[in-house]
């Protein structure tokens, strides 16, 4: 005897798996697209974090070098240094990833012009030091800091 | 009966759909986790950057405070502290005694300077111990003006203490210098061979002395010398029109508790007139003005009731902002420090007779003749350049640092 149910089931089941698969596929693609977007966002944030970390370490390194040189020996004016990502500076700006700009200006000078290279700070001067780290790719400022120098100070 | 071969695999309605949805949920949760971790790390990096910058700002506060107190101890930031800014942050700095709480008394050294730097909500606090790094500054006689020749003529001059100059020095004869001779600055040295044997020191930088105008402005912020012209203690001793003129008799200038300030535009004493400084009630300061004035300033006498060797808390000082010379005549004991450094850089000190002077003489330039004895009295006048406040090695600490 023929199974009445089979005939009925066949009519009811015809095409349902395809539709189901299509819908499932659509949902999967939407979901995966969103997840991929999330993943790329996380990747970009991670890259950015790397840059920020590198930048503030370069900034700290630069300012420590300024402190090390001492109040009277830090050159007046603006100094620019380039880094590829390695601790040592590079002379080739075209290969650099980061640019560190150090600006030193004295409130009083014995000779020269304050804020310009060659000026000699007065003993009573307060020297303003600003350090800025820039990402060369898009000239965005990653990190900046500033401090003062004084005779007999830090 | 056979199971239908046409039944779809899995057998359940919507099994694939459910499976896919479940997969999406799992993947999304994982991606969210990764994203959250990345953002967290980014946030941490920002905080670390602010943390590093905050230390720089705190140290900026320390250095600014050192410059302030070196210039003028009265400018010290006492608790609760003074604020400022550096870089992309702000600092709050204060000077205290070594207990860390009591406001600094503006004279004791060493003392503490504490600075808190804040950058975008992140704060760090640094504390240092500050000492006074003193260079030679106490002189019995000092010539301030560079490029001129200060002269001592004769062998009967005695300087009890140190002699210093920013200019050149010339001896005619062999005066007695019981301390050292200090040359300050690149333009300072012997104008001619002294001929005698002296202890000589040279320093690379000239000593910077504040002008009388700036001292008056600091002590009397309401107008300095101009204020003193109309707000003084001349009436205490019966002085009118800001002048003293006498050929005989004794003129007594009285001191008072907290210090009496006399403002004079002319002092002309002749004959046997004498001036007596009655500082028994307190210090006496005589301001000779106005700035660049050309009045006559001829003092005679000048002994103090309370000599500085007996009580140094009641000093007698003469500050001259005038461009005319200060002439000190007489053969007696003179108890006063004489300060003749003015904005015009003009005027000198002249001694006539054979005075015994107890008090430093700081002047634009000097030429001493005859028999003059100058005696050292400590710490009457302080230059702005000699001596500075600096951090004592090994005393840097971070308060509540991590």
Coordinates of C-alpha atoms in Angstrom, one line a residue:
Chain A
X1 CA 0.0 0.0 0.0
X2 CA 1.3 3.4 -0.9
X3 CA 2.1 5.6 2.1
X4 CA -0.3 8.5 2.0
X5 CA 1.9 10.4 4.4
X6 CA 4.9 10.2 2.0
X7 CA 3.0 11.9 -0.8
X8 CA 1.8 14.6 1.5
X9 CA 5.1 15.0 3.2
X10 CA 6.8 15.3 -0.2
X11 CA 4.5 18.0 -1.2
X12 CA 5.0 19.8 2.0
X13 CA 8.8 19.4 2.1
X14 CA 9.4 20.3 -1.5
X15 CA 11.7 23.5 -1.7
X16 CA 11.8 24.1 2.0
X17 CA 15.4 23.1 2.5
X18 CA 16.5 25.4 -0.3
X19 CA 14.7 28.3 1.3
X20 CA 16.0 27.4 4.6
X21 CA 19.5 27.3 3.3
X22 CA 19.1 30.6 1.5
X23 CA 17.8 32.3 4.6
X24 CA 20.5 30.7 6.7
X25 CA 23.1 31.8 4.2
X26 CA 21.9 35.3 4.2
X27 CA 21.9 35.5 8.0
X28 CA 25.3 34.0 8.1
X29 CA 26.7 36.4 5.7
X30 CA 25.3 39.4 7.5
X31 CA 26.5 38.1 10.8
X32 CA 29.9 37.3 9.5
X33 CA 30.2 40.6 7.8
X34 CA 29.5 42.4 11.1
X35 CA 32.0 40.2 12.9
X36 CA 34.6 40.9 10.2
X37 CA 34.0 44.6 10.7
X38 CA 34.5 44.1 14.4
X39 CA 37.6 42.2 13.8
X40 CA 39.1 44.9 11.5
X41 CA 38.1 47.6 14.1
X42 CA 39.9 45.6 16.8
X43 CA 43.0 45.3 14.5
X44 CA 43.1 49.0 13.8
X45 CA 42.8 49.8 17.5
X46 CA 45.6 47.4 18.2
X47 CA 47.8 49.2 15.6
X48 CA 46.9 52.5 17.1
X49 CA 47.8 51.2 20.5
X50 CA 51.2 50.3 19.2
X51 CA 51.7 53.8 17.9
X52 CA 50.6 55.4 21.1
X53 CA 52.9 53.1 23.2
X54 CA 55.8 53.8 20.9
X55 CA 55.1 57.5 21.0
X56 CA 55.0 58.0 24.7
X57 CA 58.1 55.9 25.1
X58 CA 59.9 58.1 22.5
X59 CA 58.6 61.2 24.3
X60 CA 59.9 59.9 27.7
X61 CA 63.2 58.9 26.2
X62 CA 63.6 62.4 24.7
X63 CA 62.7 64.2 27.9
X64 CA 65.1 62.0 29.9
X65 CA 67.9 62.9 27.5
X66 CA 67.0 66.6 28.0
X67 CA 67.2 66.2 31.8
X68 CA 70.5 64.3 31.4
X69 CA 72.1 67.0 29.4
X70 CA 71.5 69.5 32.2
X71 CA 70.0 73.0 32.4
X72 CA 72.9 74.8 30.7
X73 CA 73.6 72.3 28.0
X74 CA 70.3 71.7 26.3
X75 CA 70.4 73.5 23.0
X76 CA 68.0 76.4 22.6
X77 CA 65.5 76.3 19.7
X78 CA 63.8 73.4 17.9
X79 CA 65.3 70.0 17.3
X80 CA 63.7 67.3 15.1
X81 CA 64.6 63.6 15.3
X82 CA 63.2 60.7 13.2
X83 CA 62.5 57.1 14.3
X84 CA 61.6 54.1 12.3
X85 CA 60.3 52.2 15.3
X86 CA 63.7 51.1 16.6
X87 CA 65.1 52.8 19.7
X88 CA 67.8 54.5 17.7
X89 CA 67.1 57.6 15.6
X90 CA 67.4 57.6 11.9
X91 CA 68.8 60.2 9.6
X92 CA 66.5 59.2 6.8
X93 CA 63.2 61.0 7.2
X94 CA 61.7 59.2 4.3
X95 CA 62.0 55.9 6.0
X96 CA 60.8 57.2 9.4
X97 CA 57.5 56.4 11.0
X98 CA 57.7 58.9 13.9
X99 CA 58.9 62.4 14.2
X100 CA 60.0 63.8 17.6
X101 CA 60.1 67.6 17.8
X102 CA 61.8 69.1 20.8
X103 CA 61.4 72.9 21.5
X104 CA 63.4 74.7 24.2
X105 CA 62.8 78.3 25.0
X106 CA 64.5 80.3 27.9
X107 CA 62.8 83.0 29.8
X108 CA 66.1 85.0 29.8
X109 CA 69.3 84.6 27.9
X110 CA 72.9 85.7 28.4
X111 CA 73.5 85.9 24.7
X112 CA 71.5 85.2 21.5
X113 CA 67.8 85.3 21.1
X114 CA 65.5 83.2 23.3
X115 CA 64.0 80.3 21.5
X116 CA 66.5 80.4 18.7
X117 CA 69.5 78.1 18.2
X118 CA 72.7 79.4 19.7
X119 CA 71.2 81.3 22.6
X120 CA 72.8 80.8 26.0
X121 CA 70.3 80.7 28.9
X122 CA 70.8 83.1 31.8
X123 CA 71.5 81.4 35.2
X124 CA 68.1 82.7 36.5
X125 CA 66.2 81.5 33.4
X126 CA 63.2 79.1 33.4
X127 CA 63.6 77.0 30.3
X128 CA 60.4 75.7 28.7
X129 CA 60.8 72.3 27.0
X130 CA 58.0 70.8 24.8
X131 CA 58.2 67.4 23.1
X132 CA 55.8 66.3 20.4
X133 CA 55.7 62.9 18.7
X134 CA 54.0 62.8 15.3
X135 CA 53.0 59.9 13.1
X136 CA 54.7 60.7 9.8
X137 CA 52.0 58.9 7.7
X138 CA 49.3 61.4 8.5
X139 CA 51.0 64.0 10.6
X140 CA 48.8 63.2 13.6
X141 CA 50.1 64.0 17.0
X142 CA 50.5 60.8 19.0
X143 CA 51.9 62.2 22.2
X144 CA 53.0 65.6 23.7
X145 CA 54.5 66.6 26.9
X146 CA 56.3 69.6 28.4
X147 CA 58.3 70.6 31.4
X148 CA 60.6 73.3 32.8
X149 CA 64.3 73.3 33.4
X150 CA 66.0 75.4 36.1
X151 CA 69.5 75.8 37.5
X152 CA 69.9 73.3 40.3
X153 CA 66.7 71.7 39.4
X154 CA 65.5 68.3 38.0
Chain B
X1 CA 7.4 0.3 5.9
X2 CA 10.5 2.1 4.7
X3 CA 11.3 5.5 6.0
X4 CA 11.0 8.1 3.2
X5 CA 14.2 8.7 1.4
X6 CA 12.9 12.2 0.6
X7 CA 13.0 13.3 4.2
X8 CA 15.7 16.0 4.4
X9 CA 18.8 15.3 6.3
X10 CA 18.6 16.2 10.0
X11 CA 15.0 15.6 9.8
X12 CA 14.2 18.7 11.9
X13 CA 12.5 21.8 10.6
X14 CA 14.8 24.8 10.7
X15 CA 17.8 22.9 12.0
X16 CA 20.2 24.7 9.6
X17 CA 18.8 28.0 10.5
X18 CA 19.2 27.4 14.1
X19 CA 22.7 26.2 13.7
X20 CA 23.6 29.2 11.7
X21 CA 22.2 31.6 14.2
X22 CA 24.0 29.8 16.9
X23 CA 27.2 30.1 15.0
X24 CA 26.7 33.8 14.4
X25 CA 26.1 34.3 18.1
X26 CA 29.3 32.5 19.0
X27 CA 31.4 34.4 16.4
X28 CA 29.9 37.7 17.4
X29 CA 30.6 37.1 21.1
X30 CA 34.2 36.2 20.2
X31 CA 34.6 39.3 18.1
X32 CA 33.1 41.5 20.8
X33 CA 35.6 40.0 23.2
X34 CA 38.5 40.8 20.9
X35 CA 37.2 44.3 20.3
X36 CA 36.7 44.9 24.0
X37 CA 40.2 43.7 24.7
X38 CA 41.7 45.9 22.0
X39 CA 39.8 49.0 23.3
X40 CA 40.9 48.2 26.8
X41 CA 44.5 48.1 25.8
X42 CA 44.1 51.3 23.9
X43 CA 42.6 53.0 26.9
X44 CA 45.4 51.7 29.0
X45 CA 48.0 53.1 26.6
X46 CA 46.3 56.5 26.8
X47 CA 46.4 56.3 30.6
X48 CA 50.0 55.4 30.6
X49 CA 50.8 58.3 28.3
X50 CA 49.0 60.7 30.6
X51 CA 50.8 59.1 33.5
X52 CA 54.2 59.8 31.9
X53 CA 53.2 63.4 31.0
X54 CA 52.0 64.1 34.6
X55 CA 55.4 63.4 36.0
X56 CA 56.9 65.9 33.6
X57 CA 54.4 68.5 34.7
X58 CA 55.1 67.8 38.4
X59 CA 58.8 68.2 37.8
X60 CA 58.1 71.5 36.0
X61 CA 56.4 72.7 39.1
X62 CA 59.5 71.9 41.2
X63 CA 61.8 73.7 38.8
X64 CA 59.6 76.8 38.6
X65 CA 59.5 77.0 42.4
X66 CA 63.3 76.9 42.5
X67 CA 63.5 79.8 40.1
X68 CA 61.0 81.8 42.1
X69 CA 62.6 81.3 45.5
X70 CA 66.1 81.9 44.1
X71 CA 64.9 85.2 42.7
X72 CA 63.0 86.2 45.9
X73 CA 62.2 84.0 48.9
X74 CA 59.1 86.1 49.4
X75 CA 57.8 84.6 46.2
X76 CA 57.8 81.1 47.6
X77 CA 54.5 79.2 47.2
X78 CA 53.4 78.2 50.7
X79 CA 50.6 75.8 51.6
X80 CA 48.0 75.3 50.2
X81 CA 50.3 76.0 47.2
X82 CA 50.6 77.9 44.0
X83 CA 49.4 76.6 40.7
X84 CA 50.8 76.8 37.2
X85 CA 50.9 75.0 33.9
X86 CA 53.4 73.2 31.8
X87 CA 53.0 71.0 28.7
X88 CA 49.4 69.8 28.6
X89 CA 48.8 69.8 32.3
X90 CA 48.7 71.8 35.5
X91 CA 50.7 71.6 38.7
X92 CA 50.2 72.6 42.3
X93 CA 53.5 73.3 44.2
X94 CA 54.3 74.3 47.7
X95 CA 57.3 74.9 49.9
X96 CA 57.3 73.5 53.4
X97 CA 59.7 72.8 56.3
X98 CA 61.2 69.3 56.5
X99 CA 58.1 68.0 58.2
X100 CA 56.2 68.4 55.0
X101 CA 53.4 70.4 56.5
X102 CA 54.6 73.6 58.1
X103 CA 55.0 76.4 55.6
X104 CA 58.6 77.2 54.8
X105 CA 59.8 80.1 56.9
X106 CA 61.7 81.5 53.9
X107 CA 65.1 81.3 55.5
X108 CA 65.7 77.8 56.7
X109 CA 67.5 75.4 54.4
X110 CA 67.1 72.7 53.5
X111 CA 63.4 72.6 53.0
X112 CA 60.9 70.6 51.0
X113 CA 59.2 71.4 47.7
X114 CA 56.3 69.2 46.7
X115 CA 54.6 69.4 43.4
X116 CA 51.5 67.6 42.0
X117 CA 51.2 67.4 38.3
X118 CA 47.9 66.6 36.6
X119 CA 47.3 65.7 33.0
X120 CA 43.7 64.9 31.9
X121 CA 42.7 63.6 35.3
X122 CA 45.9 61.6 36.0
X123 CA 48.1 63.0 38.8
X124 CA 51.5 62.3 40.1
X125 CA 53.3 64.0 43.0
X126 CA 57.0 64.6 43.4
X127 CA 58.9 65.8 46.4
X128 CA 62.5 67.1 46.7
X129 CA 64.7 68.5 49.4
X130 CA 66.0 71.9 48.4
X131 CA 69.2 73.4 49.7
X132 CA 70.9 76.8 49.3
X133 CA 74.0 76.5 47.0
X134 CA 75.8 79.6 48.1
X135 CA 78.4 81.3 46.1
X136 CA 80.5 84.1 47.6
X137 CA 78.1 87.0 48.3
X138 CA 79.2 88.6 51.5
X139 CA 81.5 91.5 50.8
X140 CA 82.8 94.4 52.8
X141 CA 83.3 96.4 49.6
X142 CA 81.9 95.6 46.1
X143 CA 82.1 97.5 42.8
X144 CA 79.1 96.6 40.7
X145 CA 79.6 98.2 37.4
X146 CA 81.5 96.2 34.9
X147 CA 83.8 98.1 32.5
X148 CA 85.0 100.6 35.1
X149 CA 88.1 100.7 37.3
X150 CA 87.6 100.7 41.0
X151 CA 90.5 102.3 42.8
X152 CA 92.1 102.1 46.3
X153 CA 94.6 104.9 46.7
X154 CA 97.1 104.6 49.5
X155 CA 98.4 102.0 51.9
X156 CA 96.3 103.3 54.8
X157 CA 93.1 101.6 53.6
X158 CA 92.0 98.5 55.5
X159 CA 89.3 96.2 54.2
X160 CA 88.3 93.8 57.0
X161 CA 86.6 91.2 54.9
X162 CA 86.3 90.4 51.2
X163 CA 86.6 92.9 48.4
X164 CA 84.8 92.1 45.1
X165 CA 84.2 93.7 41.8
X166 CA 82.5 93.1 38.5
X167 CA 84.9 95.6 36.9
X168 CA 88.6 96.3 37.1
X169 CA 90.6 97.0 40.2
X170 CA 93.5 99.3 40.7
X171 CA 95.7 99.7 43.8
X172 CA 97.9 102.7 44.3
X173 CA 100.0 101.7 47.3
X174 CA 99.3 98.5 49.2
X175 CA 96.0 98.6 51.0
X176 CA 95.3 95.8 53.5
X177 CA 92.8 93.3 52.4
X178 CA 92.2 90.9 55.2
X179 CA 89.9 88.6 53.1
X180 CA 90.0 87.7 49.5
X181 CA 89.8 89.8 46.3
X182 CA 87.1 88.3 44.1
X183 CA 86.8 89.2 40.4
X184 CA 83.5 88.3 38.9
X185 CA 82.7 88.1 35.3
X186 CA 84.6 88.2 32.0
X187 CA 85.4 91.9 32.2
X188 CA 86.8 91.7 35.7
X189 CA 90.5 91.7 36.8
X190 CA 93.5 93.8 37.6
X191 CA 93.7 97.1 35.8
X192 CA 97.4 97.2 36.8
X193 CA 99.8 95.1 38.8
X194 CA 98.8 95.5 42.5
X195 CA 102.3 95.1 43.7
X196 CA 101.4 93.3 46.8
X197 CA 100.4 89.8 47.7
X198 CA 96.7 89.1 48.0
X199 CA 94.3 86.1 47.9
X200 CA 92.6 86.4 44.6
X201 CA 89.6 84.4 43.3
X202 CA 88.0 84.6 39.9
X203 CA 84.5 83.7 38.9
X204 CA 83.0 83.4 35.5
X205 CA 79.9 85.4 36.0
X206 CA 79.3 88.9 37.3
X207 CA 77.4 89.3 40.6
X208 CA 74.0 90.8 39.9
X209 CA 72.8 93.2 42.6
X210 CA 69.2 94.5 42.6
X211 CA 68.8 98.2 42.1
X212 CA 67.6 100.4 44.9
X213 CA 64.5 101.1 42.9
X214 CA 63.7 97.4 42.7
X215 CA 64.4 96.9 46.4
X216 CA 62.1 99.7 47.3
X217 CA 59.4 98.4 44.9
X218 CA 59.6 95.0 46.6
X219 CA 59.4 96.4 50.1
X220 CA 56.8 98.9 49.2
X221 CA 54.6 97.5 46.5
X222 CA 52.3 100.5 46.6
X223 CA 54.8 102.5 44.6
X224 CA 58.4 102.0 45.8
X225 CA 60.4 105.1 46.0
X226 CA 57.5 107.3 44.9
X227 CA 55.4 105.9 47.7
X228 CA 58.2 106.5 50.2
X229 CA 58.5 110.1 49.2
X230 CA 55.1 110.7 50.9
X231 CA 54.9 107.8 53.3
X232 CA 58.0 107.8 55.5
X233 CA 59.1 108.4 59.0
X234 CA 60.8 111.7 58.5
X235 CA 58.4 113.3 61.1
X236 CA 59.7 110.9 63.7
X237 CA 63.0 112.9 63.7
X238 CA 61.6 116.3 62.8
X239 CA 62.8 116.2 59.2
X240 CA 60.9 118.5 56.9
X241 CA 60.8 118.8 53.1
X242 CA 62.8 115.5 52.9
X243 CA 66.0 117.4 53.4
X244 CA 68.7 117.6 56.1
X245 CA 70.9 120.6 56.2
X246 CA 73.0 121.6 59.2
X247 CA 76.3 123.2 60.0
X248 CA 76.4 122.4 63.7
X249 CA 74.6 120.4 66.3
X250 CA 73.5 116.8 66.3
X251 CA 70.7 115.4 64.2
X252 CA 69.3 112.2 65.5
X253 CA 67.5 109.8 63.3
X254 CA 65.3 107.5 65.4
X255 CA 64.5 104.0 64.7
X256 CA 61.3 102.2 65.6
X257 CA 60.1 98.7 66.0
X258 CA 59.7 97.1 62.6
X259 CA 62.1 99.6 61.1
X260 CA 62.0 103.3 60.4
X261 CA 62.2 104.5 56.8
X262 CA 63.5 107.9 56.1
X263 CA 63.2 109.4 52.6
X264 CA 65.7 112.2 51.8
X265 CA 66.3 114.1 48.6
X266 CA 69.3 116.1 50.0
X267 CA 71.6 115.8 53.0
X268 CA 74.1 118.6 53.4
X269 CA 76.1 118.6 56.6
X270 CA 79.0 120.9 57.2
X271 CA 80.9 122.5 60.0
X272 CA 80.7 120.3 63.0
X273 CA 77.3 119.0 62.5
X274 CA 76.9 115.3 63.3
X275 CA 74.2 112.7 62.5
X276 CA 73.5 110.0 65.1
X277 CA 71.5 106.9 64.3
X278 CA 69.4 106.1 67.4
X279 CA 68.4 102.5 66.6
X280 CA 67.7 101.6 70.1
X281 CA 64.0 101.2 69.3
X282 CA 64.6 99.4 66.0
X283 CA 66.3 99.4 62.6
X284 CA 66.8 102.5 60.5
X285 CA 66.8 102.7 56.7
X286 CA 67.6 105.9 54.8
X287 CA 66.4 106.1 51.2
X288 CA 68.1 108.7 49.1
X289 CA 66.1 109.6 46.1
X290 CA 64.5 110.2 43.7
X291 CA 65.8 107.7 41.2
X292 CA 68.5 109.4 39.2
X293 CA 68.3 112.5 41.4
X294 CA 71.2 114.9 41.6
X295 CA 70.8 116.2 45.2
X296 CA 73.7 116.6 47.5
X297 CA 74.3 113.7 49.9
X298 CA 77.0 114.6 52.4
X299 CA 76.8 112.9 55.7
X300 CA 78.8 113.7 58.7
X301 CA 79.1 111.4 61.7
X302 CA 76.8 108.4 61.4
X303 CA 77.5 106.5 64.6
X304 CA 74.7 104.2 65.8
X305 CA 73.5 104.0 69.4
X306 CA 73.3 100.2 69.1
X307 CA 76.3 99.1 67.1
X308 CA 75.9 96.2 64.8
X309 CA 78.5 94.2 66.6
X310 CA 76.3 94.4 69.7
X311 CA 72.9 93.7 68.1
X312 CA 72.7 92.8 64.4
X313 CA 68.9 92.9 64.5
X314 CA 68.8 96.7 64.4
X315 CA 70.9 97.5 61.4
X316 CA 71.3 100.9 59.9
X317 CA 71.2 101.0 56.1
X318 CA 71.5 103.8 53.5
X319 CA 70.1 103.1 50.0
X320 CA 70.8 105.6 47.3
X321 CA 68.9 105.7 44.0
X322 CA 70.4 109.1 43.2
X323 CA 73.0 109.5 40.6
X324 CA 75.1 111.9 42.8
X325 CA 77.9 110.6 45.0
X326 CA 77.3 109.7 48.6
X327 CA 79.9 111.4 50.7
X328 CA 80.7 110.1 54.2
X329 CA 82.7 112.5 56.2
X330 CA 84.1 112.5 59.7
X331 CA 86.6 110.6 61.8
X332 CA 84.2 108.6 63.9
X333 CA 82.6 105.3 64.1
X334 CA 80.1 104.9 61.3
X335 CA 77.6 102.1 61.7
X336 CA 75.7 101.6 58.5
X337 CA 75.7 99.6 55.4
X338 CA 75.7 101.7 52.3
X339 CA 74.1 100.5 49.1
X340 CA 74.5 102.7 46.0
X341 CA 73.3 100.5 43.1
X342 CA 70.7 102.4 41.0
X343 CA 69.0 102.1 37.7
X344 CA 71.2 104.9 36.3
X345 CA 74.3 103.0 37.4
X346 CA 75.8 106.3 38.4
X347 CA 77.2 107.6 41.6
X348 CA 79.9 106.3 44.0
X349 CA 80.7 106.4 47.6
X350 CA 83.4 108.8 48.9
X351 CA 84.9 108.7 52.3
X352 CA 86.6 111.9 53.7
X353 CA 88.5 111.9 56.9
X354 CA 89.5 108.7 58.7
X355 CA 86.3 106.9 59.3
X356 CA 85.8 103.5 60.9
X357 CA 83.0 102.1 58.9
X358 CA 81.0 99.1 60.2
X359 CA 78.9 97.9 57.3
X360 CA 79.2 96.7 53.8
X361 CA 79.6 99.2 51.0
X362 CA 78.0 98.1 47.7
X363 CA 78.3 100.7 45.1
X364 CA 78.3 101.2 41.3
X365 CA 82.0 102.0 41.5
X366 CA 84.4 103.3 44.2
X367 CA 87.5 105.3 44.6
X368 CA 88.8 105.3 48.2
X369 CA 91.4 107.8 49.4
X370 CA 93.2 108.4 52.6
X371 CA 92.7 106.4 55.8
X372 CA 89.6 104.4 55.6
X373 CA 88.8 101.3 57.6
X374 CA 85.9 99.2 56.4
X375 CA 84.6 96.4 58.6
X376 CA 82.6 93.4 57.5
X377 CA 79.0 93.1 58.8
X378 CA 77.4 89.9 57.5
X379 CA 74.3 89.6 55.3
X380 CA 73.2 93.2 55.2
X381 CA 72.7 93.1 51.4
X382 CA 72.0 90.2 49.1
X383 CA 72.7 90.0 45.4
X384 CA 70.2 88.2 43.2
X385 CA 72.7 86.0 41.4
X386 CA 75.0 84.7 44.0
X387 CA 73.6 81.7 45.6
X388 CA 70.7 79.8 44.3
X389 CA 68.3 77.2 45.6
X390 CA 68.8 73.8 44.1
X391 CA 67.8 70.1 44.7
X392 CA 70.0 68.2 47.0
X393 CA 71.3 65.0 45.3
X394 CA 69.4 61.8 46.0
X395 CA 66.3 63.5 47.5
X396 CA 63.9 63.1 44.6
X397 CA 60.9 60.9 45.7
X398 CA 57.5 60.2 44.2
X399 CA 54.7 60.5 46.8
X400 CA 52.3 57.5 46.7
X401 CA 54.0 56.3 43.5
X402 CA 53.1 53.0 41.9

